[in-house]
Tab-separated table of C-alpha atoms in Angstrom:
chain	number	residue	atom	x	y	z
A	1	MET	CA	214.814	34.312	-18.638
A	2	LYS	CA	211.705	35.269	-16.693
A	3	VAL	CA	210.300	32.943	-14.025
A	4	GLY	CA	206.683	33.197	-12.956
A	5	ILE	CA	205.405	32.292	-9.521
A	6	LEU	CA	201.747	31.288	-9.384
A	7	ALA	CA	200.399	33.902	-6.965
A	8	LEU	CA	196.918	32.674	-6.093
A	9	GLN	CA	197.681	31.095	-2.718
A	10	GLY	CA	200.618	29.911	-0.630
A	11	ALA	CA	204.099	31.287	0.038
A	12	PHE	CA	204.555	32.691	-3.467
A	13	SER	CA	206.390	35.814	-2.288
A	14	VAL	CA	209.014	33.688	-0.502
A	15	HIS	CA	209.563	31.653	-3.686
A	16	GLU	CA	209.973	34.935	-5.536
A	17	GLU	CA	212.614	36.162	-3.068
A	18	MET	CA	214.473	32.838	-3.363
A	19	LEU	CA	214.516	33.037	-7.173
A	20	GLN	CA	215.588	36.685	-7.119
A	21	SER	CA	218.481	35.759	-4.810
A	22	LEU	CA	219.703	33.580	-7.693
A	23	GLY	CA	219.447	36.430	-10.192
A	24	ALA	CA	216.174	35.380	-11.821
A	25	ASP	CA	213.793	37.972	-13.230
A	26	THR	CA	210.410	37.130	-11.668
A	27	VAL	CA	206.714	37.830	-12.179
A	28	GLN	CA	203.817	36.994	-9.886
A	29	VAL	CA	201.346	35.144	-12.123
A	30	ARG	CA	197.671	35.951	-11.544
A	31	THR	CA	196.422	36.352	-15.129
A	32	THR	CA	197.000	34.795	-18.539
A	33	GLN	CA	198.821	37.992	-19.516
A	34	ASP	CA	201.258	37.380	-16.635
A	35	LEU	CA	201.622	33.735	-17.685
A	36	ASN	CA	202.348	34.665	-21.287
A	37	SER	CA	205.278	36.813	-20.143
A	38	VAL	CA	207.220	33.995	-18.426
A	39	ASP	CA	209.586	31.241	-19.554
A	40	ALA	CA	209.091	28.979	-16.513
A	41	LEU	CA	206.655	28.652	-13.610
A	42	VAL	CA	206.816	27.815	-9.906
A	43	MET	CA	203.647	26.403	-8.336
A	44	PRO	CA	203.846	26.943	-4.561
A	45	GLY	CA	202.351	25.063	-1.666
A	46	GLY	CA	198.952	25.866	-0.251
A	47	GLU	CA	195.823	23.730	-0.235
A	48	SER	CA	195.576	21.735	-3.461
A	49	THR	CA	191.773	21.592	-3.788
A	50	THR	CA	191.517	25.337	-3.145
A	51	MET	CA	194.324	26.014	-5.605
A	52	SER	CA	192.582	23.868	-8.229
A	53	HIS	CA	189.403	25.913	-7.690
A	54	LEU	CA	191.308	29.220	-7.908
A	55	LEU	CA	193.038	28.093	-11.113
A	56	ASN	CA	189.614	27.406	-12.633
A	57	THR	CA	187.949	30.626	-11.493
A	58	SER	CA	190.920	32.738	-12.605
A	59	GLU	CA	190.823	30.954	-15.982
A	60	LEU	CA	194.491	30.012	-15.618
A	61	PHE	CA	194.164	26.223	-15.481
A	62	ASP	CA	193.917	25.560	-19.220
A	63	PRO	CA	196.547	28.117	-20.319
A	64	ILE	CA	199.000	26.653	-17.779
A	65	ALA	CA	198.196	23.133	-19.033
A	66	GLU	CA	198.929	24.234	-22.589
A	67	ARG	CA	202.257	25.789	-21.586
A	68	ILE	CA	203.252	22.660	-19.619
A	69	ASN	CA	202.317	20.476	-22.602
A	70	ASN	CA	204.632	22.670	-24.689
A	71	ALA	CA	207.536	21.881	-22.306
A	72	MET	CA	207.548	25.051	-20.202
A	73	PRO	CA	209.732	24.251	-17.160
A	74	VAL	CA	207.615	24.039	-14.018
A	75	PHE	CA	208.489	23.420	-10.362
A	76	GLY	CA	205.769	22.410	-7.912
A	77	THR	CA	206.198	22.313	-4.145
A	78	CYS	CA	203.763	20.542	-1.794
A	79	ALA	CA	200.336	21.451	-3.262
A	80	GLY	CA	202.143	22.292	-6.502
A	81	MET	CA	203.460	18.714	-6.549
A	82	ILE	CA	199.915	17.422	-6.096
A	83	LEU	CA	198.611	19.536	-8.986
A	84	LEU	CA	201.410	18.375	-11.306
A	85	ALA	CA	200.992	14.650	-10.511
A	86	LYS	CA	199.455	12.142	-12.908
A	87	SER	CA	196.984	11.030	-10.256
A	88	ILE	CA	195.878	12.034	-6.752
A	89	ALA	CA	195.075	8.957	-4.643
A	90	ASP	CA	192.736	10.832	-2.307
A	91	GLY	CA	191.737	13.859	-4.365
A	92	ARG	CA	188.228	15.247	-4.608
A	93	PRO	CA	186.181	14.313	-7.694
A	94	ASP	CA	186.015	17.962	-8.814
A	95	GLN	CA	189.746	18.579	-8.294
A	96	ARG	CA	191.643	19.176	-11.526
A	97	PHE	CA	195.332	18.402	-11.935
A	98	TYR	CA	197.859	18.526	-14.752
A	99	GLY	CA	199.242	14.980	-15.053
A	100	ALA	CA	202.588	16.539	-15.974
A	101	ILE	CA	204.847	14.094	-14.112
A	102	ASP	CA	204.358	10.321	-13.957
A	103	ILE	CA	203.734	10.017	-10.231
A	104	ASP	CA	200.692	9.322	-8.106
A	105	VAL	CA	200.500	11.194	-4.821
A	106	GLN	CA	198.578	11.016	-1.582
A	107	ARG	CA	197.663	14.355	-0.023
A	108	ASN	CA	198.730	15.135	3.574
A	109	ALA	CA	200.437	11.730	3.788
A	110	TYR	CA	202.915	12.859	6.429
A	111	GLY	CA	200.092	13.824	8.777
A	112	ARG	CA	198.311	16.901	9.994
A	113	GLN	CA	199.757	20.344	10.670
A	114	VAL	CA	200.928	19.361	14.181
A	115	GLU	CA	202.889	16.453	12.696
A	116	SER	CA	204.936	18.722	10.430
A	117	PHE	CA	208.683	18.191	10.717
A	118	GLU	CA	212.121	19.255	9.534
A	119	THR	CA	214.900	16.936	8.398
A	120	GLU	CA	218.164	16.816	6.465
A	121	LEU	CA	217.942	15.386	2.942
A	122	ASN	CA	220.656	14.112	0.661
A	123	VAL	CA	219.869	15.537	-2.779
A	124	GLU	CA	221.334	14.491	-6.146
A	125	GLY	CA	223.602	17.268	-7.355
A	126	LEU	CA	224.097	18.900	-3.939
A	127	LYS	CA	227.376	18.430	-2.064
A	128	SER	CA	225.859	18.711	1.412
A	129	PRO	CA	222.449	17.866	2.923
A	130	PHE	CA	219.470	20.172	2.425
A	131	HIS	CA	217.419	21.179	5.475
A	132	ALA	CA	213.819	20.453	4.432
A	133	MET	CA	210.506	21.435	6.004
A	134	PHE	CA	207.526	19.099	5.569
A	135	ILE	CA	204.149	20.702	6.308
A	136	ARG	CA	201.090	18.498	5.651
A	137	ALA	CA	203.187	17.130	2.827
A	138	PRO	CA	202.088	14.827	0.024
A	139	GLN	CA	203.781	11.504	-0.566
A	140	VAL	CA	204.598	9.783	-3.850
A	141	VAL	CA	202.749	6.447	-3.829
A	142	ARG	CA	203.635	5.424	-7.393
A	143	LEU	CA	206.674	6.392	-9.431
A	144	GLY	CA	206.852	6.126	-13.225
A	145	THR	CA	209.920	4.551	-14.798
A	146	ASP	CA	210.995	7.779	-16.544
A	147	VAL	CA	210.944	9.862	-13.364
A	148	GLU	CA	214.344	10.787	-11.933
A	149	VAL	CA	214.478	10.596	-8.134
A	150	LEU	CA	216.525	13.463	-6.690
A	151	SER	CA	215.895	12.748	-3.000
A	152	ARG	CA	214.166	10.344	-0.644
A	153	HIS	CA	213.156	10.518	2.999
A	154	GLU	CA	212.880	7.164	4.784
A	155	GLY	CA	212.684	5.455	1.396
A	156	LYS	CA	209.893	7.681	0.040
A	157	VAL	CA	210.450	9.990	-2.935
A	158	VAL	CA	210.334	13.652	-1.863
A	159	LEU	CA	212.074	15.386	-4.792
A	160	ALA	CA	211.795	14.261	-8.409
A	161	ARG	CA	212.113	15.422	-11.991
A	162	GLN	CA	210.788	14.273	-15.350
A	163	GLY	CA	211.722	16.294	-18.393
A	164	SER	CA	210.963	19.943	-17.678
A	165	VAL	CA	208.886	19.193	-14.563
A	166	MET	CA	210.360	19.155	-11.051
A	167	VAL	CA	208.394	18.495	-7.848
A	168	ALA	CA	209.084	18.544	-4.110
A	169	SER	CA	206.836	17.344	-1.314
A	170	PHE	CA	208.583	19.739	1.087
A	171	HIS	CA	208.908	23.541	1.210
A	172	PRO	CA	212.397	24.608	0.036
A	173	GLU	CA	211.280	28.242	0.001
A	174	LEU	CA	210.887	28.301	3.798
A	175	THR	CA	214.614	27.911	4.396
A	176	SER	CA	217.498	30.265	3.687
A	177	ASP	CA	219.053	27.682	1.321
A	178	ASN	CA	218.410	28.427	-2.370
A	179	ARG	CA	220.044	25.277	-3.797
A	180	ILE	CA	216.784	23.478	-4.696
A	181	HIS	CA	215.589	26.533	-6.618
A	182	SER	CA	219.012	26.636	-8.274
A	183	LEU	CA	218.535	23.023	-9.433
A	184	PHE	CA	215.262	24.088	-11.043
A	185	LEU	CA	216.800	27.130	-12.720
A	186	GLN	CA	219.470	24.893	-14.277
A	187	GLU	CA	216.629	23.338	-16.318
A	188	VAL	CA	215.212	26.684	-17.473
């Protein structure tokens, strides 16, 4: 099993370290050749409109869409969640997204950078709380009936899964706890 980490923007190297700590063979994905060598993909945080632009200019958007449509497991955090959503409530007209999970999201819903926060989350499948970091995080504003909720914060969905797609509005890679990545790898 080889897991790719989209390496165009964001904390991709930290995701890679987290996955390697779990024994995964990893590849930083910057080209279609890189993408073709992986069995699963992690889409890190960053700025979603910039990431959408970079995916287009690197000619990775469509090949990733094809792989997702063919059930490649994918895990999106923060901006990755936004790109995987069915709809972006406040996205730019030129922003592309995958529609891979039946959720609608609002960008930066938890506030600006200075309003970032950390909290403990109860997560389905984990025996103890997960310490989560929310940085300009998106919020799920609509949840499809086939989407499995794995965690909520103050009633709002912050971790979810549908089929081979998993998304988090927080940054699990910025902690020393690899259990969220482990949940993803269980699906690979």
